[in-house]
Short mmCIF file of C-alpha atoms in Angstrom, two decimals:
data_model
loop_
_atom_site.label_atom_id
_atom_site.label_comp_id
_atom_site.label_asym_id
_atom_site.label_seq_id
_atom_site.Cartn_x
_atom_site.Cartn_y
_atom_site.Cartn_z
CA UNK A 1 110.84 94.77 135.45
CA UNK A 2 113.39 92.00 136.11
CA UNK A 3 116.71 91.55 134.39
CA UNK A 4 119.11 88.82 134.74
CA UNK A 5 122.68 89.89 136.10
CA UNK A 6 125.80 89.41 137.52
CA UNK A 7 126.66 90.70 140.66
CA UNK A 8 129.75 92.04 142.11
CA UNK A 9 129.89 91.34 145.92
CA UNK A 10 130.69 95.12 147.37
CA UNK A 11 129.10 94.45 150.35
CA UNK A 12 131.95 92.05 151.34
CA UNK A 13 134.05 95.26 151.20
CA UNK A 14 132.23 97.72 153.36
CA UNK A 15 134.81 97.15 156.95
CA UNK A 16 137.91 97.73 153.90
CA UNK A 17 136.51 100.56 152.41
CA UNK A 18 136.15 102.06 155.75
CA UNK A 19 139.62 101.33 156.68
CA UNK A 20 141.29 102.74 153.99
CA UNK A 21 139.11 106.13 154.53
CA UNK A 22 140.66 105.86 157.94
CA UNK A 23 144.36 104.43 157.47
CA UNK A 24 144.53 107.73 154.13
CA UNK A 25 142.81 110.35 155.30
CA UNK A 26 144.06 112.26 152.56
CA UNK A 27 142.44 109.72 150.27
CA UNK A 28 139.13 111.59 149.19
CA UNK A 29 138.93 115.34 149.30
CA UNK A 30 137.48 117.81 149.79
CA UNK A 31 136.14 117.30 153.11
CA UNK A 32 132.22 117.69 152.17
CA UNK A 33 132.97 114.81 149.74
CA UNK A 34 134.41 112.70 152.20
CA UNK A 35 131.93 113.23 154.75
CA UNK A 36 129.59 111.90 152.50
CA UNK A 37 131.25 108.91 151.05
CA UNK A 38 132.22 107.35 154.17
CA UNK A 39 128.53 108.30 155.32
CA UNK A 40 127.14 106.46 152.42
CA UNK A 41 129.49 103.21 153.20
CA UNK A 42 128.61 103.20 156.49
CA UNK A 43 125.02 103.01 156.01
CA UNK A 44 125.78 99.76 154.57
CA UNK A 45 126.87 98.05 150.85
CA UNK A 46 124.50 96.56 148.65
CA UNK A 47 126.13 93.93 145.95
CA UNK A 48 126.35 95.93 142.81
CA UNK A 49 124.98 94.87 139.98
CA UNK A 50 127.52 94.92 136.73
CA UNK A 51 126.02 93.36 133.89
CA UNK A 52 123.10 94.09 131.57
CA UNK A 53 121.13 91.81 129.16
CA UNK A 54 118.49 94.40 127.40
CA UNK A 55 121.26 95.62 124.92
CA UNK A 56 124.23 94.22 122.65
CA UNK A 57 126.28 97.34 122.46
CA UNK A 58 129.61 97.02 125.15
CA UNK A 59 131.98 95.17 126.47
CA UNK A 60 130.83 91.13 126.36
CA UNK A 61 130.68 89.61 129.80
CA UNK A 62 133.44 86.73 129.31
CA UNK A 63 132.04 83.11 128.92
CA UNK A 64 128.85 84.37 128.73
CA UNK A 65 127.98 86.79 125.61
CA UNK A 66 124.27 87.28 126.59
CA UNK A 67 125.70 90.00 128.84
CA UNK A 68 127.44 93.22 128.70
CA UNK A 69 129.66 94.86 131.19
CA UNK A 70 127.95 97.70 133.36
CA UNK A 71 129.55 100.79 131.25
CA UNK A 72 130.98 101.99 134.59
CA UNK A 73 133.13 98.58 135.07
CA UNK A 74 134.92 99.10 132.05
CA UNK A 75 135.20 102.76 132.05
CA UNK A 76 136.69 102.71 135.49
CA UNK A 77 138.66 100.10 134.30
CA UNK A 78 140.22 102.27 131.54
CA UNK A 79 142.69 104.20 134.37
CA UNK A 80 144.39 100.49 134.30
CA UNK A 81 144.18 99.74 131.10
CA UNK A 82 145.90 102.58 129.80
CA UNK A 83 148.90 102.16 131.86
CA UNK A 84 149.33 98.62 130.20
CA UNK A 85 147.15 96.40 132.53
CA UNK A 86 147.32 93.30 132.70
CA UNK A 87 150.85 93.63 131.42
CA UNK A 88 152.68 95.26 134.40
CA UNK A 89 155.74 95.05 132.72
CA UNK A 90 154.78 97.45 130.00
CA UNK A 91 156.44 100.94 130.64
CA UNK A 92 153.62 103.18 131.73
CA UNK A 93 152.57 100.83 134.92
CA UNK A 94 154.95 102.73 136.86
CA UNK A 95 151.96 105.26 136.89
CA UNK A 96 149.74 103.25 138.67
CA UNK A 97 148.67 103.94 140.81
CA UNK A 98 147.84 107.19 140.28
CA UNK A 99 148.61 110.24 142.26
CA UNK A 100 145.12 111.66 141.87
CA UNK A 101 141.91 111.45 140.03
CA UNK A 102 140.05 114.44 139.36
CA UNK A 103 136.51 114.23 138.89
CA UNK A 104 132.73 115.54 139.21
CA UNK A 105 131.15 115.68 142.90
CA UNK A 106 128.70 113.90 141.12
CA UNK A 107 130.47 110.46 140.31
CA UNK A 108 132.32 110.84 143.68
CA UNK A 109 130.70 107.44 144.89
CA UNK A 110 132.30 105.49 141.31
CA UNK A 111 135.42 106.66 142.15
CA UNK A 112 135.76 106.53 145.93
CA UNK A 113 133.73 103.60 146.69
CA UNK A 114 132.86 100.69 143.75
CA UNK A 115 136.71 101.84 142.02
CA UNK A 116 138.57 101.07 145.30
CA UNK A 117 136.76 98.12 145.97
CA UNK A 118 137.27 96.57 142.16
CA UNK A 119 140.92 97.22 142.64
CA UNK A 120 140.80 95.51 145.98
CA UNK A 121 139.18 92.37 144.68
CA UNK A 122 141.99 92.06 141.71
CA UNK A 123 144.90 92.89 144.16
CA UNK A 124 146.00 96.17 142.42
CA UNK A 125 146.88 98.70 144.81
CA UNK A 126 144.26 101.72 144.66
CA UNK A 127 145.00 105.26 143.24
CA UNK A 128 146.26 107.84 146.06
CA UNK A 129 143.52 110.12 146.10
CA UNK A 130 140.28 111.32 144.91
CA UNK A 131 138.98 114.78 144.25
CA UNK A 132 135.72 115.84 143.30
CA UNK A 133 135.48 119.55 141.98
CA UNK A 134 131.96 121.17 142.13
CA UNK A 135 130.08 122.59 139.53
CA UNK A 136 130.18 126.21 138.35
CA UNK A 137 126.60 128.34 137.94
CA UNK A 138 125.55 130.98 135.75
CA UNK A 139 124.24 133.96 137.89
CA UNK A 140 123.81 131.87 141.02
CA UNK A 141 121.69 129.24 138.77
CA UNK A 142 122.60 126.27 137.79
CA UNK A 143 122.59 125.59 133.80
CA UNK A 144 119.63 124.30 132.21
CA UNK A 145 118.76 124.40 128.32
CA UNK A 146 114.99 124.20 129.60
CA UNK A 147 116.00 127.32 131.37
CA UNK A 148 117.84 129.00 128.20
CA UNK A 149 121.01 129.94 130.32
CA UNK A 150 123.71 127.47 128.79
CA UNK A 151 126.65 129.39 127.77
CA UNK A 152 128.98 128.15 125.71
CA UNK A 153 132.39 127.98 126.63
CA UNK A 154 134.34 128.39 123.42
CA UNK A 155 132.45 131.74 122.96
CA UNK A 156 133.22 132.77 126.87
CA UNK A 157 137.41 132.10 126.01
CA UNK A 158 136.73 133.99 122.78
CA UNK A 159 134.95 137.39 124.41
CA UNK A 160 137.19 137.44 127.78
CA UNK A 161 140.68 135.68 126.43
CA UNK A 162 141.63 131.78 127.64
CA UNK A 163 144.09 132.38 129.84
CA UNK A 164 142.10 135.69 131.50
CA UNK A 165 138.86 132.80 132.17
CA UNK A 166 141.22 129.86 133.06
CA UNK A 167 142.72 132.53 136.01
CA UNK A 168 139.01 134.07 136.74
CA UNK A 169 137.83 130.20 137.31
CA UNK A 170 140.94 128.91 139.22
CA UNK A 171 140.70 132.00 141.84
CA UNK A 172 137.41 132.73 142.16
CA UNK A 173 136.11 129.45 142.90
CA UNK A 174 137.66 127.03 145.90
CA UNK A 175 138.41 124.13 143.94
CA UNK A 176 136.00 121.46 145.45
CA UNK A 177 133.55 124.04 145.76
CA UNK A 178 130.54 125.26 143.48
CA UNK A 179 131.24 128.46 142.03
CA UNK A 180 129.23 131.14 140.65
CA UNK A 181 130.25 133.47 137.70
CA UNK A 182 129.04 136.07 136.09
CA UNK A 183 130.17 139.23 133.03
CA UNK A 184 130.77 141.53 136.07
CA UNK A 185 133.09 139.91 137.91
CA UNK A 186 135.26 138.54 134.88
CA UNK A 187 135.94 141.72 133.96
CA UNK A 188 136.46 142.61 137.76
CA UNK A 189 138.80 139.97 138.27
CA UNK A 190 140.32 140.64 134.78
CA UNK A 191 140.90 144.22 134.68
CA UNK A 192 141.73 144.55 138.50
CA UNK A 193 144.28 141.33 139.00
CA UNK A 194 145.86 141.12 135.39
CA UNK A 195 145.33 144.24 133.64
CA UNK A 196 145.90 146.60 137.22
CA UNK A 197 148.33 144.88 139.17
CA UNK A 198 150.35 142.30 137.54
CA UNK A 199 150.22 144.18 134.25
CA UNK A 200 150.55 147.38 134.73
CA UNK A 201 153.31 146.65 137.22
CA UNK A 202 155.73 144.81 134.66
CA UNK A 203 154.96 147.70 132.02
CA UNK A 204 155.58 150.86 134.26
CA UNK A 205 159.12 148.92 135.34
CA UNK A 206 159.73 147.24 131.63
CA UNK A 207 159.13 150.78 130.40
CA UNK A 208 161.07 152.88 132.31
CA UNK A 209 164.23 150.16 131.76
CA UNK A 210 163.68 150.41 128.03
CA UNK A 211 163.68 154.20 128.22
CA UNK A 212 166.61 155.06 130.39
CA UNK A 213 168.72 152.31 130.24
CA UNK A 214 167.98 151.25 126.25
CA UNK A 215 166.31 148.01 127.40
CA UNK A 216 169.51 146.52 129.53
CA UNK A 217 168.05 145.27 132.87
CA UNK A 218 170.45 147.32 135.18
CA UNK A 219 172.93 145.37 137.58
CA UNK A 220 171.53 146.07 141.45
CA UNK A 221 173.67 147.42 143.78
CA UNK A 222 173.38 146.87 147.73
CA UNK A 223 170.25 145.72 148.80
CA UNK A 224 168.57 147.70 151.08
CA UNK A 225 165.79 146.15 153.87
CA UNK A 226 162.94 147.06 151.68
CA UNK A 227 164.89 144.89 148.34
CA UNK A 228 165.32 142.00 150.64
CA UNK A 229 161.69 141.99 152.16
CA UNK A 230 160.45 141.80 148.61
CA UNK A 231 162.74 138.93 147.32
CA UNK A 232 161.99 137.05 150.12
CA UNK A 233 158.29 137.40 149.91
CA UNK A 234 158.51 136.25 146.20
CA UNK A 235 161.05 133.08 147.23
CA UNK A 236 158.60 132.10 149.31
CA UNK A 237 155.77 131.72 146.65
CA UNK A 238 157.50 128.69 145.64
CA UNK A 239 157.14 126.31 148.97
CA UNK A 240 153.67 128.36 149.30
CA UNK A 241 152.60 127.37 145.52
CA UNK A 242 153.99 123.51 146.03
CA UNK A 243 152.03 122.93 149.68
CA UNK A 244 148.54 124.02 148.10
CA UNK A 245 148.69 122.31 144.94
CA UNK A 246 149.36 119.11 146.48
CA UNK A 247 146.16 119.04 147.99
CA UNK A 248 144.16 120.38 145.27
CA UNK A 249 143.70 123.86 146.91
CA UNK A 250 144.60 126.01 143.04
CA UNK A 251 142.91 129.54 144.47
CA UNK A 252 145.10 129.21 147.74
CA UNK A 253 148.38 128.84 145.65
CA UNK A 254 147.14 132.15 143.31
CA UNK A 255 146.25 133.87 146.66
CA UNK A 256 149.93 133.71 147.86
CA UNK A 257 151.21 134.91 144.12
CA UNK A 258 148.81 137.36 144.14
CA UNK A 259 149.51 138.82 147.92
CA UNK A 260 153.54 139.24 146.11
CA UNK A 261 152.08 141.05 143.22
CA UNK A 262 150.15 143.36 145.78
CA UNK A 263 153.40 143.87 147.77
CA UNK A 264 155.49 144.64 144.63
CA UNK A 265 152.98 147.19 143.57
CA UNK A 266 153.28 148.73 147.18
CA UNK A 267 157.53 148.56 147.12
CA UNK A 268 156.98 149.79 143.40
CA UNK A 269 155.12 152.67 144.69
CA UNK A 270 157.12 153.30 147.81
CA UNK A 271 160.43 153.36 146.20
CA UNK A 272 159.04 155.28 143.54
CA UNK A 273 162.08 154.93 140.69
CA UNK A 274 160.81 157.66 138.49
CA UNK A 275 162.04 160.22 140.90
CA UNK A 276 165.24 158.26 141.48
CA UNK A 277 166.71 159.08 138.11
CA UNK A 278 167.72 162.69 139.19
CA UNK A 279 168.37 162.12 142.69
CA UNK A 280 169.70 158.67 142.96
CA UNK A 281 170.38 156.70 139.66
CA UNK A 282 172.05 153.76 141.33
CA UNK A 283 169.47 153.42 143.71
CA UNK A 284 166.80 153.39 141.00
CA UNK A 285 168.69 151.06 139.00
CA UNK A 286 168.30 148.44 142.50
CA UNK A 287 164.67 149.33 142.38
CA UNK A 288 163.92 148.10 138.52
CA UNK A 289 166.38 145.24 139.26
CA UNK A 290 164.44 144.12 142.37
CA UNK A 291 160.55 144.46 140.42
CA UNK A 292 161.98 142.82 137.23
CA UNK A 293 163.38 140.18 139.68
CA UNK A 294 159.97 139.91 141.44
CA UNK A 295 158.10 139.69 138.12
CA UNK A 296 159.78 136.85 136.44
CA UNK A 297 159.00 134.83 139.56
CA UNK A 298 155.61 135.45 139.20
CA UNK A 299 155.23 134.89 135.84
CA UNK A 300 156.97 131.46 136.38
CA UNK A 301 154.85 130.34 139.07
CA UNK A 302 151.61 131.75 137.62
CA UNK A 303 152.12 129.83 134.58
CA UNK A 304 149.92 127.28 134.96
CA UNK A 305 146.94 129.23 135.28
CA UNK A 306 147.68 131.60 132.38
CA UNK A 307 151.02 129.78 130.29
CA UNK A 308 150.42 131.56 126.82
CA UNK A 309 150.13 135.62 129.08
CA UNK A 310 152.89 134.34 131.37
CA UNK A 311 154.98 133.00 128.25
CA UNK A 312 154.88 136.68 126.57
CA UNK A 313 155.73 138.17 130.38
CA UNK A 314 158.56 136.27 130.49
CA UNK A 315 159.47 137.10 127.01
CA UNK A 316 159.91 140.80 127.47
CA UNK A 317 162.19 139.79 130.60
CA UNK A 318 164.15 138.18 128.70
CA UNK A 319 164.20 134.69 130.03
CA UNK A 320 164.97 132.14 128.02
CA UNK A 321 162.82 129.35 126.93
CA UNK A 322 164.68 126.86 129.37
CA UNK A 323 164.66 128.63 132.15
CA UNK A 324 161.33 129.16 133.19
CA UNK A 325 160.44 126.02 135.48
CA UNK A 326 160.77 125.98 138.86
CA UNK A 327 164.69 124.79 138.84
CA UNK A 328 165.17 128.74 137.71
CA UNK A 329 163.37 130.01 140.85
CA UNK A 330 166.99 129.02 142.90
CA UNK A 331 168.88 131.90 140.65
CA UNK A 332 168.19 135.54 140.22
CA UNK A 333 167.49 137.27 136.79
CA UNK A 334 170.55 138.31 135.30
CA UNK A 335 171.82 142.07 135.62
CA UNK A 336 172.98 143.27 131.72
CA UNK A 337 170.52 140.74 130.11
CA UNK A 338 168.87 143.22 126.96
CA UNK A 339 165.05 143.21 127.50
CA UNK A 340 162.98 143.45 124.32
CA UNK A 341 160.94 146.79 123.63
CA UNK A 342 157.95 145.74 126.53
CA UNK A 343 154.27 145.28 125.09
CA UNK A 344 151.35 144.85 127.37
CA UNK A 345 150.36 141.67 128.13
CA UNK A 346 146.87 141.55 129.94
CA UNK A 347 144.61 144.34 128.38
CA UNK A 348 142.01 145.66 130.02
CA UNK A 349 138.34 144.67 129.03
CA UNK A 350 136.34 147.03 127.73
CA UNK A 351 132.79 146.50 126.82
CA UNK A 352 132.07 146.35 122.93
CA UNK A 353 128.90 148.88 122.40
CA UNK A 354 126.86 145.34 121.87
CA UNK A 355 128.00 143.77 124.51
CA UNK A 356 124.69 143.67 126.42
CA UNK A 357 123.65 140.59 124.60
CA UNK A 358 127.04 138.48 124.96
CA UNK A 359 127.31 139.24 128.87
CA UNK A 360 127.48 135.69 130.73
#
């Protein structure tokens, strides 16, 4: 079958492609992905065909209507176009170009090798970087309607909670990576991280506040070595956070939140402030101080994993609505604030007595 066509002339950009790879080497992640972009470059560029002539439906090739644009010129050229290209006066082109597109291992060559090279041949600068995220699996297979295994993802948010499969996803599964889920370790993941540690932590502290102290967080009084090891464990999440998001790594920045939530349940533990009230009521009133201190920090950085759970955490600490970006990480809760009666936040999943047929 033959087709008439225009051509775009990639090969002419094969040595350019290859030094930008080498000049950014940030420029396409992860690693597996770049490997095999600049592998496929290197193996030599073919001239790319971009125009088709056996339909009428798309963009017309200008001057010559008898041909549309290949879809994936003018979808790639949408990242432009919606900053206000060709006008680069219009307000938004101080977007371009882009810090980062996201997008499936499987359209890594569109974006890393004919994108680039289109941008090249108009004299736009390219976007920063590329990412290509993997694909996620249903019981170690991959999902198939011939197979019968497609699950349906509005169903999955509505039996396990959005924010409780947004966190399961984002820390499970290396982003950049294919990842494998299943019913078992949701709930693991679930029920162990959120409903365990993080949860149960804020109400045992939130609790005991509201009960002896009528819901005013009490004022700390001298830290001792164990207060400041904490603190500084949790103002470190910050810089921690910050370094592995820039580079895409999600479960890496959750892994150093979650390590603080381990800690705090270990100093929670240690310090033990249910026995303090009789013995040592100031030094109990350091102890909830320090966890409430330790939660809020948590809650703000694990916001964008789970914002509507973290929005109610931060609630029942009694932060206010502007004050929970990072900015409010630099100052410490305030001592006297009144803390709303505490309600739990992250249940714990319990299988409904039918549950055998809605299991992922």
């Amino acid at each position: 079958v033959e087709e008439k066509s225009y051509f775009f002339k990639l090969s002419a950009y094969q040595d350019k492609l290859l030094a930008l790879y080498e000049n950014k080497p940030d420029f396409i992640g992860p690693d597996s992905r770049k490997n095999e972009v600049i592998s496929f470059v290197k193996s030599g560029l073919k001239d790319l065909s971009i125009s088709r002539t056996t339909f009428d439906w798309g963009v017309k090739v200008p001057g010559d209507e008898e041909h549309v644009m290949y879809v994936w010129v003018d979808a790639l050229t949408n990242y432009i176009t919606g900053v206000g290209f060709p006008d680069e006066g219009d307000k938004n082109w101080r977007y371009w170009p882009a810090d980062v597109h996201i997008i499936g291992k499987d359209i890594i060559r569109f974006h890393a090798v004919y994108w680039p090279a289109f941008l090249m041949s108009a004299g736009i600068p390219v976007q920063k970087r590329v990412f290509a995220h993997g694909f996620l699996f249903n019981r170690g297979e991959k999902m198939s309607k011939s197979v019968g295994n497609v699950v349906d993802p509005f169903n999955l948010a509505d039996q396990y909670g959005v924010d409780q499969l947004r966190y399961f996803f984002l820390r499970e599964v290396p982003f950049g990576q294919d990842g494998n889920y299943n019913h078992e370790a949701i709930v693991a993941r679930t029920n162990a991280d959120l409903a365990n540690d993080l949860g149960n932590l804020a109400q045992r502290s939130l609790s005991m506040i509201g009960k002896q102290y009528g819901g005013l967080l009490p004022e700390p009084g001298a830290f001792s070595d164990n207060d400041k090891a904490i603190l500084a464990m949790a103002d470190g999440m910050l810089e921690q956070a910050r370094t592995a998001m820039a580079t895409q790594q999600i479960h890496h920045a959750l892994n150093a939140i979650w390590a603080v939530v381990a800690e705090a349940n270990r100093y929670f533990a240690g310090e033990a402030p249910w026995a303090l009230a009789k013995t040592d009521p100031a030094r109990q009133k350091t102890v909830l101080y320090v966890t409430a201190e330790v939660v809020r920090q948590i809650a703000i950085l694990a916001q964008p994993a789970m914002p509507d759970a973290c929005a109610k955490l931060l609630d029942i600490l009694g932060v206010s609505p502007d004050a929970r970006d990072f900015a409010a990480l630099a100052t410490r809760i305030k001592g006297g604030t009144q803390l709303p009666a505490p309600a739990p936040v992250f249940p714990r999943y319990i299988d409904p007595p039918e549950a055998g047929a809605a299991k992922a």
